[in-house]
GROMACS .gro file of C-alpha atoms in nm:
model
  304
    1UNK     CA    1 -11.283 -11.677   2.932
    2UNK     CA    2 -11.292 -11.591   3.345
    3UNK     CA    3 -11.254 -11.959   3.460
    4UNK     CA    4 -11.295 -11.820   3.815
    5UNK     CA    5 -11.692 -11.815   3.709
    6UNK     CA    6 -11.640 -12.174   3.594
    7UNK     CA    7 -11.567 -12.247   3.964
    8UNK     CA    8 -11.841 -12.445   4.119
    9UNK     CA    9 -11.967 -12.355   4.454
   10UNK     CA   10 -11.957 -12.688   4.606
   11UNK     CA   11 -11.558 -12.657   4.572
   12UNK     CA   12 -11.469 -12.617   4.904
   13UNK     CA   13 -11.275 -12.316   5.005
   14UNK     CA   14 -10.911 -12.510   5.087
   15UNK     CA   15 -10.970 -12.669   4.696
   16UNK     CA   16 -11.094 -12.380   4.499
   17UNK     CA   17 -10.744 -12.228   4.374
   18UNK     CA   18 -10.642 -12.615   4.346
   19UNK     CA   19 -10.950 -12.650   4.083
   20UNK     CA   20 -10.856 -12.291   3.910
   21UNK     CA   21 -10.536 -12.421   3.858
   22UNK     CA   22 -10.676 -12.749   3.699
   23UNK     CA   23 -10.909 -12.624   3.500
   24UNK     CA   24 -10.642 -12.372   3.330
   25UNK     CA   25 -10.391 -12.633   3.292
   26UNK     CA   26 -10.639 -12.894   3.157
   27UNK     CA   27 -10.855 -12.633   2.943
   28UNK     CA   28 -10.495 -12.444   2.835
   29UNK     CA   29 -10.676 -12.125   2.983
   30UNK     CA   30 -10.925 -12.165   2.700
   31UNK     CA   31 -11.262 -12.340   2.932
   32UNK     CA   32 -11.256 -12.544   2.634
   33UNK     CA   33 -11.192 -12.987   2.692
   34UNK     CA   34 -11.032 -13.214   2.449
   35UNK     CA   35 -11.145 -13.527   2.659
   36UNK     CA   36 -10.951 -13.833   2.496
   37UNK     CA   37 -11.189 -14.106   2.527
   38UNK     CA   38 -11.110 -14.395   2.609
   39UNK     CA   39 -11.395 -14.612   2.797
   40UNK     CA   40 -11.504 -14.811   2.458
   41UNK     CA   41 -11.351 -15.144   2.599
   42UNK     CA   42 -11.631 -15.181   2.765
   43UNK     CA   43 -11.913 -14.993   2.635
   44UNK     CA   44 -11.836 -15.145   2.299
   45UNK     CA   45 -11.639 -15.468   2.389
   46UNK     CA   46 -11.356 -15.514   2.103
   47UNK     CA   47 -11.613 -15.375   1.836
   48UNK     CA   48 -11.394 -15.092   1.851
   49UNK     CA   49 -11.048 -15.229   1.841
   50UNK     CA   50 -10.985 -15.496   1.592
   51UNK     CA   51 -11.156 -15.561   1.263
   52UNK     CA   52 -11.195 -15.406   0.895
   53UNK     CA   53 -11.023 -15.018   0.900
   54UNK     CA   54 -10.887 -15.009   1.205
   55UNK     CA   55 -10.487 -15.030   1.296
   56UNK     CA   56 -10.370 -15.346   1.432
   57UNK     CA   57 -10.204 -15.121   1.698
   58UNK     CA   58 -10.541 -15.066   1.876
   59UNK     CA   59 -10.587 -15.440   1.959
   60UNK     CA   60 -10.390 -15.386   2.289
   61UNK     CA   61 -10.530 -15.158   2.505
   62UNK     CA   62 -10.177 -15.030   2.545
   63UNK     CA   63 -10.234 -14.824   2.246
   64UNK     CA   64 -10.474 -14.578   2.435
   65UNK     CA   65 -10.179 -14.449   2.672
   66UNK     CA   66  -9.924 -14.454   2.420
   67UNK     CA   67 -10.128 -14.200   2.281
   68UNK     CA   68 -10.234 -13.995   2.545
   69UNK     CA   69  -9.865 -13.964   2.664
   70UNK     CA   70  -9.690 -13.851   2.335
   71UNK     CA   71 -10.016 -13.598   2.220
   72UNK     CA   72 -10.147 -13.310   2.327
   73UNK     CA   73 -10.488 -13.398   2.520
   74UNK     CA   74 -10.663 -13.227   2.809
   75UNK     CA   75 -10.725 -13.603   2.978
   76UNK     CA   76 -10.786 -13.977   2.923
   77UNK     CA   77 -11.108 -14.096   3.038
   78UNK     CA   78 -11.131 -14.463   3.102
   79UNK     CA   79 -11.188 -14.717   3.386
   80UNK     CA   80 -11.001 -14.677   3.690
   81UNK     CA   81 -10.897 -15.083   3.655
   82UNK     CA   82 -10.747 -15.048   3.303
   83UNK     CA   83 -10.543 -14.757   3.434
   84UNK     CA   84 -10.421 -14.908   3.743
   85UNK     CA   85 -10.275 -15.185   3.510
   86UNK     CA   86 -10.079 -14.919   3.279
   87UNK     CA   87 -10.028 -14.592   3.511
   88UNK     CA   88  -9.712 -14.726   3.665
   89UNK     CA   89  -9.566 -14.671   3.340
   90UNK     CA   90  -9.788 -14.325   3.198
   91UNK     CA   91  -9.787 -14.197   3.558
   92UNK     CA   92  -9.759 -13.850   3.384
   93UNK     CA   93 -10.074 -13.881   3.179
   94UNK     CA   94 -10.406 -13.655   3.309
   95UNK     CA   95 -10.681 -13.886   3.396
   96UNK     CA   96 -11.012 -13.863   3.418
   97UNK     CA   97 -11.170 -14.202   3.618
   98UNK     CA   98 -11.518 -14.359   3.443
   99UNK     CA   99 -11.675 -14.454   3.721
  100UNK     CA  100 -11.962 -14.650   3.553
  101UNK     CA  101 -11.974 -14.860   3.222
  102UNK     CA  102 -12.201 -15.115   3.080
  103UNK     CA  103 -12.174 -15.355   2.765
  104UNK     CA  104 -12.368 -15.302   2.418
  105UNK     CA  105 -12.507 -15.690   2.420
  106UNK     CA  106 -12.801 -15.619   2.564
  107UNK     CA  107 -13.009 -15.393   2.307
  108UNK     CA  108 -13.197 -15.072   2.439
  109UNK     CA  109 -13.492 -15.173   2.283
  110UNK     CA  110 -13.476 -15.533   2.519
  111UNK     CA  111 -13.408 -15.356   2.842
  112UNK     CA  112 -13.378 -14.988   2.967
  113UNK     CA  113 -13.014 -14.945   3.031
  114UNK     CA  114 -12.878 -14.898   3.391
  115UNK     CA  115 -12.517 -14.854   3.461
  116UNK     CA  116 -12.404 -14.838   3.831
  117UNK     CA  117 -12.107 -14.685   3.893
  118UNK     CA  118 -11.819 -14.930   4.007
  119UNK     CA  119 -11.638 -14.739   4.258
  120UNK     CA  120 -11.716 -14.426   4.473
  121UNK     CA  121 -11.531 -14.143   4.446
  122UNK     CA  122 -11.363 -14.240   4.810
  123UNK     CA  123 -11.224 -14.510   4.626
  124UNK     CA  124 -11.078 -14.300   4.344
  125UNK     CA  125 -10.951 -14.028   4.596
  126UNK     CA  126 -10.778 -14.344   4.791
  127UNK     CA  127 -10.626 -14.436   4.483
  128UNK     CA  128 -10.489 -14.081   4.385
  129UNK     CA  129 -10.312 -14.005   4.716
  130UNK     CA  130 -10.173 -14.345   4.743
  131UNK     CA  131 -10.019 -14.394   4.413
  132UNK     CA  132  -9.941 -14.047   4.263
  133UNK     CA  133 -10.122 -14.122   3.953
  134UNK     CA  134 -10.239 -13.807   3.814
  135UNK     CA  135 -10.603 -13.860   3.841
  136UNK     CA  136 -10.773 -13.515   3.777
  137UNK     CA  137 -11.150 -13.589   3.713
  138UNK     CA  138 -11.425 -13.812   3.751
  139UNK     CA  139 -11.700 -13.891   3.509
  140UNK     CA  140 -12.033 -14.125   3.461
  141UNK     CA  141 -12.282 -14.165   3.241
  142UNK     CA  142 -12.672 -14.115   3.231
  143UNK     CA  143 -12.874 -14.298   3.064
  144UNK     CA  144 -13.236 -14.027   3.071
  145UNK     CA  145 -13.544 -14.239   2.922
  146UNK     CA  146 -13.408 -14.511   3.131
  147UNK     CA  147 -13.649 -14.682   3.372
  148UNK     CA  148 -13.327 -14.645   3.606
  149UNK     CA  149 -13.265 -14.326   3.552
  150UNK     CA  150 -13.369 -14.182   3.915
  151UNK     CA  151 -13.081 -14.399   4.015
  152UNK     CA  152 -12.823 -14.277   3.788
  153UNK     CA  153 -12.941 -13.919   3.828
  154UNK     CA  154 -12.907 -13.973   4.226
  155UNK     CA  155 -12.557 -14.187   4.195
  156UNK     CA  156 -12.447 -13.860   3.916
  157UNK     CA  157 -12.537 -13.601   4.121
  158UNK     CA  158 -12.355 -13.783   4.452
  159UNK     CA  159 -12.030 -13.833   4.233
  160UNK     CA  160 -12.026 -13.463   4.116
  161UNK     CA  161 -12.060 -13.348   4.462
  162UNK     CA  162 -11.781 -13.532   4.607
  163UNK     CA  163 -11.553 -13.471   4.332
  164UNK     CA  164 -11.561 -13.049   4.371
  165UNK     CA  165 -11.531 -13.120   4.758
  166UNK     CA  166 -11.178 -13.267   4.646
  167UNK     CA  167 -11.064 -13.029   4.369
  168UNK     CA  168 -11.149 -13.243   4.105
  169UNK     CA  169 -11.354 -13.173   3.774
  170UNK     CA  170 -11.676 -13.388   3.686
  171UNK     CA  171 -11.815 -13.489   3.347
  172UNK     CA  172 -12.122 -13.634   3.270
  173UNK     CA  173 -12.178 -13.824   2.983
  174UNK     CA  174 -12.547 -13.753   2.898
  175UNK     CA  175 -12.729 -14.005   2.678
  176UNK     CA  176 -13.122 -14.054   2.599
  177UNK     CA  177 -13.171 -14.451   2.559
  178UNK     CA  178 -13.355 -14.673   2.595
  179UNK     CA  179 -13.752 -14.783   2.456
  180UNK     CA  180 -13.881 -14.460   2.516
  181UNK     CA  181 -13.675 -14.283   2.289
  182UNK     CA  182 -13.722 -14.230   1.941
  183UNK     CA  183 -13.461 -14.039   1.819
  184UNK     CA  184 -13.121 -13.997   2.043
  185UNK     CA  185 -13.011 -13.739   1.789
  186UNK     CA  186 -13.329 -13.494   1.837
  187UNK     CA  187 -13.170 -13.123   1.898
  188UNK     CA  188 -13.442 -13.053   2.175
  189UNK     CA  189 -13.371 -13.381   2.343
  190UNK     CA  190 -12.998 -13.314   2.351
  191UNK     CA  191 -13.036 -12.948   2.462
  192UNK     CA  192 -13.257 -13.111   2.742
  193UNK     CA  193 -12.971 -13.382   2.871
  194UNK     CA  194 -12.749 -13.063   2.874
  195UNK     CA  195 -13.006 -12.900   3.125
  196UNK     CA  196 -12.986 -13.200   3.331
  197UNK     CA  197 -12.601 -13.193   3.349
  198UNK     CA  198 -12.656 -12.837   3.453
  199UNK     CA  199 -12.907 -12.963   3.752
  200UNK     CA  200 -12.644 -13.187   3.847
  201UNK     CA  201 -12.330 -12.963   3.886
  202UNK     CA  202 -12.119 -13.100   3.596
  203UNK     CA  203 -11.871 -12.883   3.467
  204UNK     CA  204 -11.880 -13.042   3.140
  205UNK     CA  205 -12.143 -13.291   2.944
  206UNK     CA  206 -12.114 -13.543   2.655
  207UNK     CA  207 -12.407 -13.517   2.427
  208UNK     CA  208 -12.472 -13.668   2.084
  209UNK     CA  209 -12.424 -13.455   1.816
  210UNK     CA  210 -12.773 -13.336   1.714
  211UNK     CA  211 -12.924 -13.370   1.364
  212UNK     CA  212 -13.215 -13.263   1.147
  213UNK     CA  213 -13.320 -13.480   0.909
  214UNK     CA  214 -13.001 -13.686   0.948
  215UNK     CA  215 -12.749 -13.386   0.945
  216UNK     CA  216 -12.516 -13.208   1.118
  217UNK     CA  217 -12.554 -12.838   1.147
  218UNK     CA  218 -12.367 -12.620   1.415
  219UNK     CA  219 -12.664 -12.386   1.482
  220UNK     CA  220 -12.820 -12.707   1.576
  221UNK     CA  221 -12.613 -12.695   1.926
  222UNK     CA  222 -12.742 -12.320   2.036
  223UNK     CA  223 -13.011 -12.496   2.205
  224UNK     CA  224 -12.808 -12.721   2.415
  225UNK     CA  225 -12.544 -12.457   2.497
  226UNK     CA  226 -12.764 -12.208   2.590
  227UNK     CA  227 -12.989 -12.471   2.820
  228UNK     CA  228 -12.626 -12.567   2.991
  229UNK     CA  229 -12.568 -12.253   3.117
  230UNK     CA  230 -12.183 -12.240   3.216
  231UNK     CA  231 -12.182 -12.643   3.222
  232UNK     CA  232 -11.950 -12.685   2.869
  233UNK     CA  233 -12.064 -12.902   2.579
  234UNK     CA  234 -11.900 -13.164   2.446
  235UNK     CA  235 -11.958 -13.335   2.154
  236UNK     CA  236 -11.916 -13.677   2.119
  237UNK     CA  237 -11.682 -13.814   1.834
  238UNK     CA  238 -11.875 -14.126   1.708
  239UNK     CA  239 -11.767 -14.352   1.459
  240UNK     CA  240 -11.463 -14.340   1.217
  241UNK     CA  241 -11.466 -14.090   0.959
  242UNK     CA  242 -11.230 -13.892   0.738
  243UNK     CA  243 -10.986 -13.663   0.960
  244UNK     CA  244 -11.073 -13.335   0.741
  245UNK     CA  245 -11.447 -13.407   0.766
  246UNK     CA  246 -11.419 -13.477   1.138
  247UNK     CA  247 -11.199 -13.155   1.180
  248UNK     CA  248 -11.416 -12.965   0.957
  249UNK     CA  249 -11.744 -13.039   1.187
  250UNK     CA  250 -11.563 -12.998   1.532
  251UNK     CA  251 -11.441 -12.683   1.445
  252UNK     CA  252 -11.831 -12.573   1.374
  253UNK     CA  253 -11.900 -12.759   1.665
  254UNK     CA  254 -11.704 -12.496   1.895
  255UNK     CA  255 -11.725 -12.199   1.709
  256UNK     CA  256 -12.050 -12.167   1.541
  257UNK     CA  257 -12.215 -12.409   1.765
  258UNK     CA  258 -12.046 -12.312   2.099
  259UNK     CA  259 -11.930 -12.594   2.192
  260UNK     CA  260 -11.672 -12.639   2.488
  261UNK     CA  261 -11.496 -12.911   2.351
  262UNK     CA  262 -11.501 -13.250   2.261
  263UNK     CA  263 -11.514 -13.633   2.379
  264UNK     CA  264 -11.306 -13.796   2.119
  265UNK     CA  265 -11.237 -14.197   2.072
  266UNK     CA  266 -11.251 -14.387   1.784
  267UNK     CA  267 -11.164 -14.095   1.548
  268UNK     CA  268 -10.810 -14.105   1.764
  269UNK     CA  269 -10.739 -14.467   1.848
  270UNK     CA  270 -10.865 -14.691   1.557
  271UNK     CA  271 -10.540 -14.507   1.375
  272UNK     CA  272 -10.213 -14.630   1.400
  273UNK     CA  273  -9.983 -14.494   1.661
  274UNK     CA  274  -9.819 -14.164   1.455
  275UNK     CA  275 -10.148 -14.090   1.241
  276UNK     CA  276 -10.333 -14.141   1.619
  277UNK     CA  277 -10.095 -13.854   1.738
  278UNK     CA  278 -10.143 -13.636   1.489
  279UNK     CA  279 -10.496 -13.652   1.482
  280UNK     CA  280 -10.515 -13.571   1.869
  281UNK     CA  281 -10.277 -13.260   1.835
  282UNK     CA  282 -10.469 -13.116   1.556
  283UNK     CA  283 -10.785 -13.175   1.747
  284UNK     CA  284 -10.633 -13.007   2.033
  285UNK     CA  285 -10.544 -12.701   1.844
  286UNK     CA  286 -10.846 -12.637   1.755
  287UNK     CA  287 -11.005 -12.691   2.085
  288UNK     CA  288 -10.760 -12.551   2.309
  289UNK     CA  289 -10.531 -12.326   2.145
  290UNK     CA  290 -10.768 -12.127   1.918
  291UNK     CA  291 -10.604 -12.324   1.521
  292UNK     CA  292 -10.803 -12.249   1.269
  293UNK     CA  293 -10.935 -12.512   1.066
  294UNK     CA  294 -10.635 -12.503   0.796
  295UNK     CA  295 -10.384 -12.485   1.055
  296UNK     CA  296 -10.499 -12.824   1.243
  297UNK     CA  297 -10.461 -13.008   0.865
  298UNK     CA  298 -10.146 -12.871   0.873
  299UNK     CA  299 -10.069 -13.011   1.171
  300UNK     CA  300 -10.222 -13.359   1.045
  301UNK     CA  301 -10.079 -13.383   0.717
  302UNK     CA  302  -9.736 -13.272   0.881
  303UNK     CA  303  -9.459 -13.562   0.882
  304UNK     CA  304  -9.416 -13.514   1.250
   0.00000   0.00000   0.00000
């Protein structure tokens, strides 16, 4: 892939080998993002990190950067607070700063979701030049279907702006909720939030994986990819599920699909600490360094 088309315009002219270089390191030349997620601590309070199937080594948020600094990931996307209170010590980790987050106890079908970012990108910039944390991108989510959503799409669009003025990559995590939507899920509505992304500069977005009649199918993302233009896809991971499966569907997901990657979570953390490695690299193979499908199980059934 010619990343040098992948650079946005709004990447001023001092930053715009600065963000070639990013994107090639982050992307291993490949355009394609194995975003570690790992924002859940708020979106879905400790739902996530204790209870029934998953390892006791998840119920300390410590977990997250143990991970992200012994496997191969592209970054680690979480709140700039919860890094600030482990960075000192994974100062070598790539992250990616969630700069807006809400909590699940409020259902969509109560109230329209809103959720205003809790920094500005000054703040994050600030941060990054004043600690040497190795902050590389910024992302927030949209909530579209919201009654909020011309503030979110104004906030998004403000935070992608100012984060190609300073070199850095934004990623949008775009999600229909809220009472107007029936089906989160719907191809067409997915391939839609992807458009939006687009509108707002993002170089990549999260969608939902789309389904017909409760499926997964990769042709199901041409839609989305094609109405994102050179903005990449990325799949969200969702819940738990058997490594092969998972493996199985995100390889479809990139190359039947087209998919530019994926925004992984649960299907990483809620392992223990070695299994959680392994399960990173072999999603990383396949996203970044071209493994086929075989050769990522080999690299998760491998004792190392």
């Amino acid at each position: 892939m010619d990343l040098e088309k992948l650079i946005p315009a709004d990447v001023v002219p001092g930053k715009r080998k600065k963000f070639l270089r990013l994107l090639d390191r982050l992307t291993n030349g490949t355009g394609r993002l194995m975003l570690f997620a790992g924002d859940q601590k708020v979106e879905h309070l400790n739902n996530d990190f204790y209870g029934e199937g998953i390892a006791k080594d998840d119920a300390n948020p410590r977990h997250l950067f143990e991970i992200a600094s012994k496997a191969n990931i592209s970054v680690l996307a979480t709140q700039m607070g919860l890094i600030t209170r482990f960075a000192n010590e994974y100062p070598e980790i790539p992250y990616l700063v969630k700069l807006n987050s809400k909590t699940n106890i409020i259902p969509y079908d109560e109230k329209d979701p809103y959720s205003q970012n809790w920094y500005d990108v000054e703040d994050v910039i600030e941060f990054k030049n004043t600690s040497g944390i190795n902050i590389v991108g910024i992302g927030y989510t949209v909530y579209l279907g919201s009654e909020h959503e011309h503030s979110m799409l104004r906030e998004a669009a403000q935070i992608v702006h100012k984060a190609h003025k300073e070199g850095m990559l934004a990623v949008l995590w775009m999600y229909p909720k809220g009472r107007f939507i029936k089906d989160e899920h719907d191809p067409h509505l997915i391939a839609g939030a992807a458009g939006v992304a687009t509108c707002l500069g993002a170089d990549f977005a999260k969608v939902k994986v789309p389904y017909e009649n409760g499926k997964f199918k990769p042709e199901l993302l041409h839609e989305a990819v094609e109405a994102a233009g050179n903005t990449g896809v990325l799949c969200e991971g969702g819940k738990k599920i058997d490594e092969e499966e998972f493996l199985k569907e995100l390889y479809e997901q990139i190359h039947i699909g087209g998919a530019r990657g994926n925004g992984t979570g649960r299907n990483i953390h809620q392992r223990e600490l070695n299994e959680a490695i392994k399960m990173a690299n072999a999603i990383y193979a396949i996203t970044c360094e071209n493994k086929s499908l075989q050769d990522a199980i080999k690299i998760l059934r491998s004792g190392k």
